[in-house]
């Protein structure tokens, strides 16, 4: 697979991150395994790097995702609206994962849109909206979770990928590929999910 991150705002996002402290990660309503897996993996990564990151989502995730490491620390906008709003007001940066338009977040999307905080996108759906100042948008990939793996690796922090982060990413990739039945035509997807962060080459070939 091409190093698609070079064709995105990847490097500019590194600069914005370096100037940020409090970071919100968010995803779409009725979140699936990729939405929650990608959010929690990013959450673990950023906190390990010393940022103060929180995940805020519009509504509750399904119970079968409650086992994912960090799920209990997710803030639910529907249930805890005032605290979520305060967090967003205080944040320096909002990272939007696994959706392409803030309208997918209902009331939370409206609040984020009207907030002055910079919004960046990491997502694999076509036709991202213009609401994000910087974007990593790439549709020829299994999942946002695979993109988060690539993002962390290319940032030079692959060593921060622990077992819990791998569980989040695996869940996301397995969800969006129907347990590896579609959208997974590249060897790299399998290498990542085989768990060998040491064995993964960023340049995988088609199988
Ligand atoms: Mn997805």
Tab-separated table of N, CA and C and ligand atoms in Angstrom, residues 28 32-35 38 97-99 123-125 141-145 172 175-176, ligand 1:
chain	number	residue	atom	x	y	z
A	28	UNK	N	-18.972	9.164	15.910
A	28	UNK	CA	-20.371	9.343	15.505
A	28	UNK	C	-21.381	8.688	16.445
A	32	UNK	N	-19.934	2.101	16.422
A	32	UNK	CA	-19.627	0.680	16.212
A	32	UNK	C	-18.216	0.390	16.715
A	33	UNK	N	-17.732	-0.798	16.432
A	33	UNK	CA	-16.424	-1.209	16.935
A	33	UNK	C	-15.284	-0.372	16.395
A	34	UNK	N	-15.400	0.086	15.166
A	34	UNK	CA	-14.330	0.919	14.612
A	34	UNK	C	-14.346	2.305	15.259
A	35	UNK	N	-15.529	2.866	15.429
A	35	UNK	CA	-15.633	4.195	16.041
A	35	UNK	C	-15.030	4.188	17.454
A	38	UNK	N	-11.094	2.956	17.435
A	38	UNK	CA	-10.181	4.007	16.972
A	38	UNK	C	-10.085	5.129	18.004
A	97	UNK	N	-12.922	11.160	14.600
A	97	UNK	CA	-12.539	9.900	13.964
A	97	UNK	C	-13.760	9.107	13.484
A	98	UNK	N	-13.603	8.504	12.325
A	98	UNK	CA	-14.567	7.553	11.762
A	98	UNK	C	-15.908	8.167	11.347
A	99	UNK	N	-15.903	9.442	10.984
A	99	UNK	CA	-17.086	10.029	10.348
A	99	UNK	C	-16.598	11.199	9.512
A	123	UNK	N	-10.255	9.759	9.055
A	123	UNK	CA	-11.455	9.012	8.660
A	123	UNK	C	-11.273	8.333	7.308
A	124	UNK	N	-12.034	7.269	7.088
A	124	UNK	CA	-11.952	6.513	5.837
A	124	UNK	C	-13.219	6.557	4.983
A	125	UNK	N	-14.131	7.492	5.284
A	125	UNK	CA	-15.315	7.641	4.433
A	125	UNK	C	-15.038	8.664	3.323
A	141	UNK	N	-8.942	1.912	2.589
A	141	UNK	CA	-8.344	1.250	3.743
A	141	UNK	C	-9.463	0.601	4.543
A	142	UNK	N	-9.122	-0.424	5.310
A	142	UNK	CA	-10.147	-1.222	5.988
A	142	UNK	C	-10.992	-0.395	6.949
A	143	UNK	N	-10.357	0.509	7.670
A	143	UNK	CA	-11.010	1.076	8.847
A	143	UNK	C	-10.256	2.302	9.333
A	144	UNK	N	-10.924	3.092	10.171
A	144	UNK	CA	-10.207	4.185	10.840
A	144	UNK	C	-9.183	3.619	11.812
A	145	UNK	N	-9.484	2.485	12.411
A	145	UNK	CA	-8.530	1.890	13.358
A	145	UNK	C	-7.199	1.572	12.677
A	172	UNK	N	-11.659	-2.648	15.967
A	172	UNK	CA	-12.083	-1.751	14.895
A	172	UNK	C	-11.891	-2.361	13.519
A	175	UNK	N	-14.318	-5.270	12.996
A	175	UNK	CA	-15.684	-4.784	12.796
A	175	UNK	C	-15.897	-4.322	11.358
A	176	UNK	N	-15.001	-3.488	10.862
A	176	UNK	CA	-15.232	-2.864	9.561
A	176	UNK	C	-14.916	-3.778	8.382
B	1	LIG	MN1	-15.122	2.795	10.143
